[in-house]
């Protein structure tokens, strides 16, 4: 079972930290996904915001409301927090229209995190799809950091998007592909002839089928899975066929989160509240994915 510890360092979890947008990066060709690099306005706030990969925060846009978003930066990256946000509603649309120098609020860190102690000395399989790859980016950067790399054995990454133009963190993916000790398996649903790019190595097909082709051994491994519900649902039986047990499959159900602190009750999955009990669960803890997922 995954041991869950909650970490609320802010003296008042309802109060957001004021942060400045330092940089806005367009991640996809259609500009539907942007990464916001945020800096703390007060140095003491930065010292209090101690997080572990897998956790999330609530971003508040003045006058609009707040949204729960997984933390895309790693604790090993000092001086800023990064969040990759998809434009899907009024709050995210207003955030996408904001620019460097604007001020927003960040409340957190919230939720639990990946079972890093259990993962030490093991192979790690990272499986992600779409914009949910953001907290997995945090985890990859964390594991590849010089201070941490020796703790984990081989790292395998399967990451999928609809098209080449919808892949996020492309420059980093290229750098990771060139490194030893990490195997990158990038896939897109389909590649149109006009999209093909020389030198860009990419599979075609959905994430579960690429997992079945590329991940061959569950021995001494932990799988971290985060993505759209359909991807999670269809990847789970593939991992089981490869030999992963329910304890070896770690899911992030972050797309179910609402208020972030278990007050509104709208994030329930079975008898669990995702933002209070999660968003990280082993499949063993869930028993099975509920029918509404």
Short mmCIF file of N, CA, C and O in Angstrom, two decimals, residues 154-261:
data_model
loop_
_atom_site.label_atom_id
_atom_site.label_comp_id
_atom_site.label_asym_id
_atom_site.label_seq_id
_atom_site.Cartn_x
_atom_site.Cartn_y
_atom_site.Cartn_z
N UNK A 154 16.55 1.91 -14.29
CA UNK A 154 16.20 2.42 -15.62
C UNK A 154 14.85 3.15 -15.60
O UNK A 154 13.93 2.75 -14.89
N UNK A 155 14.77 4.20 -16.39
CA UNK A 155 13.53 4.98 -16.51
C UNK A 155 13.01 4.78 -17.93
O UNK A 155 13.73 5.00 -18.91
N UNK A 156 11.77 4.34 -18.05
CA UNK A 156 11.11 4.20 -19.34
C UNK A 156 9.93 5.16 -19.38
O UNK A 156 9.13 5.19 -18.44
N UNK A 157 9.82 5.92 -20.44
CA UNK A 157 8.74 6.90 -20.57
C UNK A 157 7.93 6.61 -21.83
O UNK A 157 8.49 6.51 -22.93
N UNK A 158 6.62 6.45 -21.67
CA UNK A 158 5.70 6.39 -22.80
C UNK A 158 4.79 7.60 -22.69
O UNK A 158 4.07 7.75 -21.71
N UNK A 159 4.84 8.45 -23.70
CA UNK A 159 4.05 9.68 -23.67
C UNK A 159 3.37 9.86 -25.01
O UNK A 159 4.01 9.78 -26.07
N UNK A 160 2.06 10.11 -24.98
CA UNK A 160 1.32 10.24 -26.22
C UNK A 160 0.50 11.51 -26.30
O UNK A 160 0.08 12.07 -25.29
N UNK A 161 0.30 11.97 -27.54
CA UNK A 161 -0.54 13.13 -27.81
C UNK A 161 -1.29 12.88 -29.11
O UNK A 161 -0.99 11.93 -29.85
N UNK A 162 -2.24 13.75 -29.40
CA UNK A 162 -3.04 13.56 -30.62
C UNK A 162 -2.20 13.68 -31.88
O UNK A 162 -2.38 12.95 -32.84
N UNK A 163 -1.27 14.64 -31.90
CA UNK A 163 -0.45 14.88 -33.08
C UNK A 163 0.89 15.45 -32.63
O UNK A 163 1.07 15.79 -31.45
N UNK A 164 1.83 15.58 -33.57
CA UNK A 164 3.12 16.18 -33.22
C UNK A 164 2.93 17.59 -32.67
O UNK A 164 3.64 18.01 -31.75
N UNK A 165 1.97 18.31 -33.21
CA UNK A 165 1.73 19.68 -32.77
C UNK A 165 1.14 19.79 -31.38
O UNK A 165 1.09 20.89 -30.81
N UNK A 166 0.68 18.66 -30.82
CA UNK A 166 0.11 18.67 -29.48
C UNK A 166 1.07 18.13 -28.42
O UNK A 166 0.71 18.05 -27.25
N UNK A 167 2.29 17.74 -28.81
CA UNK A 167 3.29 17.31 -27.83
C UNK A 167 3.80 18.51 -27.05
O UNK A 167 4.10 19.55 -27.63
N UNK A 168 3.91 18.36 -25.73
CA UNK A 168 4.44 19.43 -24.90
C UNK A 168 5.87 19.09 -24.48
O UNK A 168 6.30 17.94 -24.55
N UNK A 169 6.62 20.12 -24.08
CA UNK A 169 8.01 19.99 -23.63
C UNK A 169 8.90 19.35 -24.69
O UNK A 169 9.77 18.52 -24.41
N UNK A 170 8.71 19.74 -25.93
CA UNK A 170 9.41 19.06 -27.02
C UNK A 170 10.93 19.20 -26.94
O UNK A 170 11.65 18.23 -27.18
N UNK A 171 11.43 20.37 -26.59
CA UNK A 171 12.88 20.54 -26.49
C UNK A 171 13.47 19.63 -25.41
O UNK A 171 14.53 19.03 -25.59
N UNK A 172 12.76 19.52 -24.30
CA UNK A 172 13.23 18.65 -23.23
C UNK A 172 13.17 17.19 -23.64
O UNK A 172 14.07 16.40 -23.31
N UNK A 173 12.12 16.80 -24.33
CA UNK A 173 11.99 15.42 -24.78
C UNK A 173 13.19 15.03 -25.64
O UNK A 173 13.75 13.94 -25.51
N UNK A 174 13.60 15.93 -26.52
CA UNK A 174 14.76 15.67 -27.38
C UNK A 174 16.01 15.48 -26.53
O UNK A 174 16.81 14.56 -26.76
N UNK A 175 16.18 16.32 -25.51
CA UNK A 175 17.35 16.19 -24.63
C UNK A 175 17.31 14.87 -23.85
O UNK A 175 18.32 14.19 -23.70
N UNK A 176 16.14 14.51 -23.35
CA UNK A 176 16.02 13.25 -22.61
C UNK A 176 16.31 12.06 -23.52
O UNK A 176 16.92 11.07 -23.09
N UNK A 177 15.88 12.14 -24.77
CA UNK A 177 16.09 11.05 -25.72
C UNK A 177 17.57 10.78 -25.92
O UNK A 177 17.99 9.64 -26.16
N UNK A 178 18.38 11.82 -25.80
CA UNK A 178 19.82 11.70 -26.04
C UNK A 178 20.59 11.24 -24.80
O UNK A 178 21.79 11.01 -24.87
N UNK A 179 19.91 11.12 -23.66
CA UNK A 179 20.58 10.73 -22.43
C UNK A 179 20.61 9.22 -22.26
O UNK A 179 19.77 8.49 -22.79
N UNK A 180 21.58 8.74 -21.47
CA UNK A 180 21.62 7.34 -21.08
C UNK A 180 20.71 7.13 -19.88
O UNK A 180 20.47 8.04 -19.10
N UNK A 181 20.23 5.90 -19.73
CA UNK A 181 19.47 5.56 -18.53
C UNK A 181 18.01 5.97 -18.57
O UNK A 181 17.29 5.77 -17.59
N UNK A 182 17.56 6.55 -19.68
CA UNK A 182 16.15 6.88 -19.84
C UNK A 182 15.75 6.55 -21.28
O UNK A 182 16.42 6.99 -22.22
N UNK A 183 14.72 5.76 -21.43
CA UNK A 183 14.23 5.38 -22.76
C UNK A 183 12.92 6.10 -23.03
O UNK A 183 11.94 5.90 -22.30
N UNK A 184 12.90 6.91 -24.07
CA UNK A 184 11.73 7.71 -24.42
C UNK A 184 10.97 7.03 -25.56
O UNK A 184 11.53 6.75 -26.61
N UNK A 185 9.69 6.79 -25.34
CA UNK A 185 8.82 6.22 -26.36
C UNK A 185 7.67 7.20 -26.59
O UNK A 185 6.67 7.18 -25.87
N UNK A 186 7.84 8.07 -27.56
CA UNK A 186 6.85 9.11 -27.85
C UNK A 186 5.91 8.59 -28.93
O UNK A 186 6.36 7.96 -29.91
N UNK A 187 4.63 8.85 -28.77
CA UNK A 187 3.68 8.39 -29.78
C UNK A 187 2.60 9.43 -30.02
O UNK A 187 2.27 10.21 -29.13
N UNK A 188 2.11 9.46 -31.24
CA UNK A 188 0.97 10.32 -31.58
C UNK A 188 -0.08 9.44 -32.26
O UNK A 188 0.23 8.39 -32.81
N UNK A 189 -1.33 9.88 -32.18
CA UNK A 189 -2.42 9.08 -32.76
C UNK A 189 -2.18 8.83 -34.24
O UNK A 189 -2.43 7.74 -34.74
N UNK A 190 -1.72 9.86 -34.93
CA UNK A 190 -1.44 9.74 -36.37
C UNK A 190 -0.53 10.89 -36.77
O UNK A 190 -0.53 11.95 -36.14
N UNK A 191 0.25 10.68 -37.81
CA UNK A 191 1.12 11.73 -38.34
C UNK A 191 0.69 12.04 -39.77
O UNK A 191 0.77 11.17 -40.66
N UNK A 192 0.20 13.25 -39.99
CA UNK A 192 -0.16 13.66 -41.34
C UNK A 192 1.12 13.89 -42.14
O UNK A 192 2.16 14.27 -41.57
N UNK A 193 1.10 13.67 -43.46
CA UNK A 193 2.32 13.83 -44.27
C UNK A 193 2.96 15.20 -44.09
O UNK A 193 4.20 15.30 -44.04
N UNK A 194 2.15 16.24 -43.95
CA UNK A 194 2.72 17.58 -43.82
C UNK A 194 3.35 17.80 -42.44
O UNK A 194 4.07 18.77 -42.22
N UNK A 195 3.06 16.88 -41.49
CA UNK A 195 3.59 17.03 -40.13
C UNK A 195 4.94 16.35 -39.94
O UNK A 195 5.64 16.64 -38.98
N UNK A 196 5.28 15.42 -40.80
CA UNK A 196 6.49 14.64 -40.58
C UNK A 196 7.70 15.55 -40.55
O UNK A 196 7.86 16.44 -41.36
N UNK A 197 8.56 15.29 -39.57
CA UNK A 197 9.74 16.14 -39.39
C UNK A 197 10.98 15.27 -39.40
O UNK A 197 11.02 14.24 -38.73
N UNK A 198 12.00 15.67 -40.14
CA UNK A 198 13.23 14.88 -40.17
C UNK A 198 13.89 14.84 -38.80
O UNK A 198 13.94 15.85 -38.09
N UNK A 199 14.35 13.67 -38.42
CA UNK A 199 15.08 13.53 -37.17
C UNK A 199 14.20 13.41 -35.94
O UNK A 199 14.72 13.20 -34.84
N UNK A 200 12.88 13.53 -36.08
CA UNK A 200 12.00 13.44 -34.92
C UNK A 200 11.48 12.00 -34.85
O UNK A 200 10.66 11.59 -35.64
N UNK A 201 11.98 11.25 -33.87
CA UNK A 201 11.60 9.85 -33.75
C UNK A 201 10.29 9.73 -32.98
O UNK A 201 10.18 10.23 -31.86
N UNK A 202 9.33 9.08 -33.58
CA UNK A 202 8.01 9.04 -32.98
C UNK A 202 7.27 7.79 -33.43
O UNK A 202 7.38 7.37 -34.57
N UNK A 203 6.55 7.18 -32.49
CA UNK A 203 5.66 6.07 -32.81
C UNK A 203 4.30 6.62 -33.24
O UNK A 203 3.98 7.78 -32.98
N UNK A 204 3.51 5.81 -33.88
CA UNK A 204 2.12 6.16 -34.12
C UNK A 204 1.24 5.11 -33.45
O UNK A 204 1.57 3.92 -33.45
N UNK A 205 0.14 5.57 -32.87
CA UNK A 205 -0.75 4.67 -32.16
C UNK A 205 -1.06 5.20 -30.78
O UNK A 205 -0.47 6.18 -30.32
N UNK A 206 -2.03 4.56 -30.14
CA UNK A 206 -2.45 5.01 -28.82
C UNK A 206 -1.49 4.50 -27.75
O UNK A 206 -0.80 3.49 -27.93
N UNK A 207 -1.46 5.20 -26.63
CA UNK A 207 -0.52 4.90 -25.55
C UNK A 207 -0.58 3.43 -25.10
O UNK A 207 0.48 2.78 -24.98
N UNK A 208 -1.77 2.83 -24.85
CA UNK A 208 -1.76 1.44 -24.37
C UNK A 208 -1.05 0.47 -25.31
O UNK A 208 -0.33 -0.43 -24.84
N UNK A 209 -1.21 0.64 -26.63
CA UNK A 209 -0.56 -0.28 -27.56
C UNK A 209 0.94 -0.09 -27.56
O UNK A 209 1.71 -1.05 -27.70
N UNK A 210 1.41 1.15 -27.40
CA UNK A 210 2.86 1.40 -27.33
C UNK A 210 3.43 0.83 -26.03
O UNK A 210 4.54 0.28 -26.01
N UNK A 211 2.67 0.95 -24.93
CA UNK A 211 3.11 0.33 -23.67
C UNK A 211 3.29 -1.17 -23.88
O UNK A 211 4.29 -1.76 -23.46
N UNK A 212 2.35 -1.81 -24.57
CA UNK A 212 2.42 -3.26 -24.80
C UNK A 212 3.63 -3.63 -25.64
O UNK A 212 4.27 -4.67 -25.43
N UNK A 213 4.00 -2.77 -26.60
CA UNK A 213 5.15 -3.04 -27.48
C UNK A 213 6.48 -2.80 -26.78
O UNK A 213 7.44 -3.54 -26.97
N UNK A 214 6.56 -1.73 -25.98
CA UNK A 214 7.86 -1.25 -25.49
C UNK A 214 8.19 -1.67 -24.06
O UNK A 214 9.37 -1.74 -23.70
N UNK A 215 7.19 -1.90 -23.23
CA UNK A 215 7.44 -2.27 -21.84
C UNK A 215 7.25 -3.78 -21.73
O UNK A 215 6.14 -4.29 -21.88
N UNK A 216 8.33 -4.49 -21.49
CA UNK A 216 8.29 -5.95 -21.58
C UNK A 216 8.43 -6.65 -20.23
O UNK A 216 8.21 -7.85 -20.15
N UNK A 217 8.79 -5.93 -19.19
CA UNK A 217 9.10 -6.60 -17.93
C UNK A 217 8.60 -5.77 -16.75
O UNK A 217 8.92 -4.60 -16.63
N UNK A 218 7.81 -6.41 -15.88
CA UNK A 218 7.31 -5.73 -14.68
C UNK A 218 8.18 -6.01 -13.46
O UNK A 218 7.93 -5.46 -12.39
N UNK A 219 9.20 -6.84 -13.63
CA UNK A 219 10.01 -7.23 -12.47
C UNK A 219 10.71 -6.01 -11.88
O UNK A 219 11.36 -5.24 -12.60
N UNK A 220 10.55 -5.84 -10.59
CA UNK A 220 11.26 -4.77 -9.87
C UNK A 220 10.93 -3.38 -10.45
O UNK A 220 11.81 -2.53 -10.56
N UNK A 221 9.67 -3.17 -10.84
CA UNK A 221 9.30 -1.90 -11.48
C UNK A 221 8.07 -1.30 -10.81
O UNK A 221 7.26 -1.99 -10.19
N UNK A 222 7.97 0.01 -10.95
CA UNK A 222 6.78 0.76 -10.55
C UNK A 222 6.32 1.55 -11.77
O UNK A 222 7.14 2.15 -12.46
N UNK A 223 5.03 1.54 -12.04
CA UNK A 223 4.49 2.31 -13.17
C UNK A 223 3.70 3.50 -12.64
O UNK A 223 2.81 3.34 -11.79
N UNK A 224 4.05 4.69 -13.14
CA UNK A 224 3.32 5.92 -12.82
C UNK A 224 2.46 6.27 -14.02
O UNK A 224 2.98 6.46 -15.12
N UNK A 225 1.15 6.35 -13.83
CA UNK A 225 0.22 6.56 -14.95
C UNK A 225 -0.61 7.81 -14.71
O UNK A 225 -1.26 7.93 -13.67
N UNK A 226 -0.57 8.73 -15.67
CA UNK A 226 -1.37 9.95 -15.55
C UNK A 226 -1.78 10.38 -16.95
O UNK A 226 -0.94 10.52 -17.84
N UNK A 227 -3.08 10.57 -17.15
CA UNK A 227 -3.55 10.95 -18.48
C UNK A 227 -5.06 11.03 -18.50
O UNK A 227 -5.72 10.96 -17.46
N UNK A 228 -5.63 11.16 -19.68
CA UNK A 228 -7.09 11.19 -19.80
C UNK A 228 -7.70 9.88 -19.29
O UNK A 228 -7.05 8.83 -19.32
N UNK A 229 -8.93 9.92 -18.80
CA UNK A 229 -9.55 8.71 -18.26
C UNK A 229 -9.51 7.51 -19.20
O UNK A 229 -9.23 6.39 -18.76
N UNK A 230 -9.75 7.71 -20.49
CA UNK A 230 -9.73 6.57 -21.43
C UNK A 230 -8.34 5.95 -21.50
O UNK A 230 -8.20 4.72 -21.56
N UNK A 231 -7.30 6.79 -21.48
CA UNK A 231 -5.94 6.26 -21.53
C UNK A 231 -5.65 5.43 -20.29
O UNK A 231 -5.08 4.33 -20.37
N UNK A 232 -6.05 5.94 -19.11
CA UNK A 232 -5.82 5.20 -17.87
C UNK A 232 -6.58 3.88 -17.90
O UNK A 232 -6.05 2.82 -17.56
N UNK A 233 -7.84 3.94 -18.30
CA UNK A 233 -8.68 2.74 -18.28
C UNK A 233 -8.12 1.65 -19.20
O UNK A 233 -8.10 0.47 -18.83
N UNK A 234 -7.62 2.01 -20.39
CA UNK A 234 -7.14 1.00 -21.34
C UNK A 234 -5.69 0.61 -21.12
O UNK A 234 -5.24 -0.42 -21.62
N UNK A 235 -4.94 1.41 -20.37
CA UNK A 235 -3.55 1.06 -20.05
C UNK A 235 -3.49 0.06 -18.91
O UNK A 235 -2.59 -0.80 -18.88
N UNK A 236 -4.43 0.16 -18.00
CA UNK A 236 -4.43 -0.71 -16.83
C UNK A 236 -4.39 -2.21 -17.18
O UNK A 236 -3.51 -2.93 -16.68
N UNK A 237 -5.27 -2.73 -18.05
CA UNK A 237 -5.18 -4.17 -18.37
C UNK A 237 -3.91 -4.54 -19.12
O UNK A 237 -3.44 -5.67 -19.00
N UNK A 238 -3.35 -3.61 -19.90
CA UNK A 238 -2.08 -3.88 -20.58
C UNK A 238 -0.98 -4.12 -19.56
O UNK A 238 -0.19 -5.07 -19.66
N UNK A 239 -0.91 -3.25 -18.55
CA UNK A 239 0.11 -3.42 -17.51
C UNK A 239 -0.09 -4.73 -16.77
O UNK A 239 0.88 -5.42 -16.42
N UNK A 240 -1.33 -5.10 -16.54
CA UNK A 240 -1.61 -6.37 -15.86
C UNK A 240 -1.09 -7.55 -16.69
O UNK A 240 -0.51 -8.51 -16.15
N UNK A 241 -1.30 -7.49 -18.00
CA UNK A 241 -0.83 -8.58 -18.88
C UNK A 241 0.69 -8.67 -18.87
O UNK A 241 1.26 -9.76 -18.97
N UNK A 242 1.36 -7.53 -18.76
CA UNK A 242 2.83 -7.52 -18.72
C UNK A 242 3.32 -8.12 -17.40
O UNK A 242 4.43 -8.67 -17.33
N UNK A 243 2.48 -8.06 -16.37
CA UNK A 243 2.86 -8.65 -15.08
C UNK A 243 2.85 -7.70 -13.91
O UNK A 243 3.24 -8.08 -12.79
N UNK A 244 2.41 -6.46 -14.12
CA UNK A 244 2.34 -5.50 -13.02
C UNK A 244 1.19 -5.87 -12.09
O UNK A 244 0.08 -6.19 -12.53
N UNK A 245 1.47 -5.83 -10.79
CA UNK A 245 0.42 -6.05 -9.80
C UNK A 245 -0.26 -4.72 -9.49
O UNK A 245 0.22 -3.64 -9.87
N UNK A 246 -1.39 -4.79 -8.77
CA UNK A 246 -2.10 -3.56 -8.41
C UNK A 246 -1.23 -2.64 -7.56
O UNK A 246 -1.36 -1.42 -7.62
N UNK A 247 -0.33 -3.23 -6.76
CA UNK A 247 0.56 -2.41 -5.92
C UNK A 247 1.63 -1.71 -6.75
O UNK A 247 2.18 -0.70 -6.33
N UNK A 248 1.94 -2.26 -7.94
CA UNK A 248 2.98 -1.67 -8.79
C UNK A 248 2.44 -0.60 -9.73
O UNK A 248 3.22 0.06 -10.40
N UNK A 249 1.12 -0.43 -9.79
CA UNK A 249 0.51 0.55 -10.69
C UNK A 249 0.03 1.73 -9.87
O UNK A 249 -0.85 1.61 -9.02
N UNK A 250 0.65 2.89 -10.12
CA UNK A 250 0.34 4.10 -9.36
C UNK A 250 -0.36 5.08 -10.30
O UNK A 250 0.19 5.47 -11.34
N UNK A 251 -1.56 5.49 -9.93
CA UNK A 251 -2.36 6.37 -10.77
C UNK A 251 -2.44 7.76 -10.17
O UNK A 251 -2.50 7.92 -8.95
N UNK A 252 -2.46 8.77 -11.05
CA UNK A 252 -2.81 10.12 -10.62
C UNK A 252 -4.16 10.46 -11.24
O UNK A 252 -4.31 10.47 -12.46
N UNK A 253 -5.15 10.71 -10.39
CA UNK A 253 -6.49 11.03 -10.86
C UNK A 253 -6.74 12.54 -10.77
O UNK A 253 -7.81 13.00 -10.39
N UNK A 254 -5.71 13.32 -11.12
CA UNK A 254 -5.77 14.76 -10.87
C UNK A 254 -6.86 15.47 -11.66
O UNK A 254 -7.31 16.55 -11.27
N UNK A 255 -7.32 14.88 -12.77
CA UNK A 255 -8.35 15.58 -13.54
C UNK A 255 -9.70 15.56 -12.82
O UNK A 255 -10.64 16.22 -13.26
N UNK A 256 -9.81 14.82 -11.70
CA UNK A 256 -11.05 14.80 -10.93
C UNK A 256 -11.11 15.87 -9.85
O UNK A 256 -12.13 16.03 -9.19
N UNK A 257 -10.03 16.61 -9.64
CA UNK A 257 -9.95 17.52 -8.50
C UNK A 257 -10.84 18.74 -8.69
O UNK A 257 -11.03 19.22 -9.79
N UNK A 258 -11.33 19.26 -7.54
CA UNK A 258 -12.15 20.47 -7.56
C UNK A 258 -11.56 21.51 -6.59
O UNK A 258 -10.73 22.30 -6.97
N UNK A 259 -11.99 21.46 -5.30
CA UNK A 259 -11.60 22.53 -4.37
C UNK A 259 -10.18 22.37 -3.86
O UNK A 259 -9.57 23.34 -3.41
N UNK A 260 -9.64 21.16 -3.86
CA UNK A 260 -8.26 20.95 -3.46
C UNK A 260 -8.06 20.56 -2.01
O UNK A 260 -6.97 20.14 -1.63
N UNK A 261 -9.07 20.72 -1.16
CA UNK A 261 -8.88 20.42 0.26
C UNK A 261 -9.98 19.53 0.83
O UNK A 261 -10.16 19.43 2.03
#
